[in-house]
Amino acid sequence: MSRLVYILNGPNLNLLGKRQPHIYGHETLADVERDCRALAKELKLDIAFHQSNREYELIDWIHAARESAGGIVINPAAFTHTSIALLDALNTFEPPVIEVHISQVHKREAFRHHSYVSNRADAVMAGFGTQGYQLALRRIARLMEEAAAKRA
Ligand code: DQA
């Protein structure tokens, strides 16, 4: 079974740490990647960590994940609230998907309360700060183990 997890990040997350730090905190995306890689080692997972401001690139990575990955952790950022195309792509991917939001989107503007991606996600993390990525990674490791046990 694949131990590869794709961790995908949508638009503006390249500015993490500089962008509205009162909402998203001071950690950069490079910090998040470093912490995910350290945890992945512990969990014996391989990770492919990507960020793009372009919807089609996220879709292409989801298609690539179909060929090789056992799970996806995705922070679709603003595409969460707009992209049926991302939802359609995730619907072609069978293994576990966890949606992550650094901020507590339900406490924010009404337009952030709806997520197309939640229609597919097996779990949603919101408001855990950047720690949400690590919690999602731990959970996805568990879901992947459960799926493997079922297949055995
Ligand atoms: C976000 C929340 C989204 O509403 C927003 O557009 C983002 C980041 C978060 O991580 O809290 O860009 O996904």
Coordinates of C-alpha atoms and ligand atoms in Angstrom, one line a residue:
M1 CA 0.0 0.0 0.0
S2 CA 1.2 3.5 -0.8
R3 CA 2.5 5.5 2.2
L4 CA 2.6 8.6 0.1
V5 CA 0.4 11.6 1.3
Y6 CA -0.1 14.7 -0.9
I7 CA -0.3 17.9 1.2
L8 CA -1.8 20.6 -1.1
N9 CA -2.1 24.3 -0.5
G10 CA -4.1 26.8 -2.4
P11 CA -3.8 30.5 -3.3
N12 CA -2.0 33.0 -1.1
L13 CA -0.7 30.4 1.3
N14 CA 2.8 31.1 -0.1
L15 CA 2.5 34.3 1.9
L16 CA 1.8 32.5 5.2
G17 CA 3.6 34.3 8.0
K18 CA 3.4 37.6 6.3
R19 CA -0.3 37.5 5.3
Q20 CA -2.8 38.7 8.0
P21 CA -0.7 37.2 10.8
H22 CA -3.5 38.1 13.3
I23 CA -5.6 35.5 11.5
Y24 CA -3.1 33.0 10.1
G25 CA -0.2 33.3 12.6
H26 CA 3.5 34.0 12.1
E27 CA 4.6 30.6 10.8
T28 CA 5.6 30.4 7.2
L29 CA 4.6 27.6 4.7
A30 CA 8.2 26.4 4.8
D31 CA 7.8 26.0 8.6
V32 CA 4.6 24.0 8.0
E33 CA 6.4 21.8 5.5
R34 CA 9.4 21.2 7.8
D35 CA 7.1 20.2 10.7
C36 CA 5.0 17.9 8.4
R37 CA 8.2 16.3 7.1
A38 CA 9.4 15.6 10.6
L39 CA 6.1 14.1 11.6
A40 CA 5.8 12.1 8.4
K41 CA 9.2 10.5 9.3
E42 CA 7.7 9.5 12.7
L43 CA 4.6 8.1 11.1
K44 CA 6.6 6.4 8.3
L45 CA 4.8 8.3 5.6
D46 CA 6.3 9.9 2.5
I47 CA 4.9 13.3 1.6
A48 CA 4.6 15.5 -1.5
F49 CA 4.1 19.0 -0.3
H50 CA 2.9 21.6 -2.9
Q51 CA 1.4 25.1 -3.0
S52 CA -0.1 26.9 -6.0
N53 CA -2.0 30.1 -6.7
R54 CA -3.4 28.3 -9.9
E55 CA -6.5 26.1 -9.7
Y56 CA -5.4 23.9 -12.6
E57 CA -2.1 23.0 -10.8
L58 CA -3.9 21.8 -7.7
I59 CA -6.2 19.7 -10.0
D60 CA -3.2 18.3 -11.8
W61 CA -1.6 17.3 -8.4
I62 CA -4.8 15.6 -7.4
H63 CA -4.7 13.6 -10.7
A64 CA -1.1 12.7 -10.0
A65 CA -2.1 11.6 -6.4
R66 CA -4.7 9.2 -8.0
E67 CA -1.7 7.2 -9.5
S68 CA 0.4 7.0 -6.4
A69 CA -1.0 8.4 -3.1
G70 CA -2.8 6.8 -0.1
G71 CA -4.3 10.1 1.0
I72 CA -4.6 13.8 0.5
V73 CA -4.4 16.7 3.0
I74 CA -5.6 19.9 1.4
N75 CA -6.0 23.5 2.4
P76 CA -7.7 24.8 -0.7
A77 CA -7.7 28.3 0.7
A78 CA -10.2 30.6 -1.2
F79 CA -10.9 27.8 -3.8
T80 CA -12.7 26.1 -0.9
H81 CA -15.6 28.4 -1.4
T82 CA -15.6 28.7 -5.2
S83 CA -14.3 25.6 -6.9
I84 CA -16.5 22.8 -8.1
A85 CA -13.6 21.8 -10.3
L86 CA -11.5 21.0 -7.2
L87 CA -14.4 19.1 -5.8
D88 CA -14.8 17.1 -9.0
A89 CA -11.1 16.3 -9.0
L90 CA -11.2 15.1 -5.4
N91 CA -14.2 13.0 -6.2
T92 CA -12.0 11.0 -8.6
F93 CA -9.6 10.1 -5.7
E94 CA -10.7 7.2 -3.6
P95 CA -8.4 7.1 -0.5
P96 CA -8.9 9.5 2.5
V97 CA -9.1 13.2 2.0
I98 CA -8.8 15.7 4.9
E99 CA -9.6 19.4 4.4
V100 CA -7.6 21.9 6.6
H101 CA -8.2 25.5 7.4
I102 CA -5.8 27.4 9.6
S103 CA -8.4 29.8 10.7
Q104 CA -11.8 29.0 12.2
V105 CA -13.7 29.7 9.0
H106 CA -17.1 29.4 10.7
K107 CA -16.3 32.3 13.0
R108 CA -15.5 34.5 10.0
E109 CA -17.4 36.1 7.0
A110 CA -20.5 34.2 5.9
F111 CA -19.0 33.5 2.4
R112 CA -16.3 31.3 4.2
H113 CA -19.0 29.1 5.8
H114 CA -19.6 27.1 2.7
S115 CA -17.1 24.7 1.4
Y116 CA -17.4 22.7 -1.9
V117 CA -14.5 20.5 -0.8
S118 CA -16.3 19.5 2.4
N119 CA -18.8 17.6 0.2
R120 CA -15.9 15.1 -0.4
A121 CA -13.6 15.5 2.6
D122 CA -13.6 12.6 5.1
A123 CA -12.7 15.1 7.9
V124 CA -12.3 18.9 8.2
M125 CA -10.0 20.8 10.5
A126 CA -10.6 24.5 11.1
G127 CA -9.2 26.8 13.7
F128 CA -6.3 24.7 14.9
G129 CA -3.8 27.1 13.4
T130 CA -0.9 25.5 11.5
Q131 CA -1.0 22.6 13.9
G132 CA -4.1 21.5 12.0
Y133 CA -1.8 20.1 9.3
Q134 CA -0.1 17.8 11.8
L135 CA -3.4 16.7 13.3
A136 CA -4.6 15.9 9.8
L137 CA -1.5 14.0 9.0
R138 CA -1.9 11.9 12.2
R139 CA -5.5 11.2 11.3
I140 CA -4.8 10.3 7.7
A141 CA -2.1 7.9 8.9
R142 CA -4.7 6.1 11.0
L143 CA -7.3 6.1 8.2
M144 CA -4.7 4.6 5.8
E145 CA -3.8 1.9 8.4
E146 CA -7.5 1.1 8.8
A147 CA -8.0 0.9 5.0
A148 CA -5.0 -1.4 4.7
A149 CA -6.3 -3.7 7.6
K150 CA -9.6 -3.9 5.8
R151 CA -7.9 -5.0 2.6
A152 CA -5.8 -7.6 4.4
Ligands
DQA1 C1 -8.1 29.4 4.8 C2 -9.5 30.0 4.9 C3 -10.0 30.5 3.6 O1 -11.3 31.1 3.8 C4 -9.1 31.6 3.0 O2 -9.6 32.0 1.8 C5 -7.7 31.1 3.0 C6 -7.1 30.3 4.1 C7 -7.5 29.0 6.1 O3 -6.5 28.2 6.1 O4 -8.0 29.4 7.2 O5 -7.0 31.5 2.1 O6 -8.3 28.2 4.0

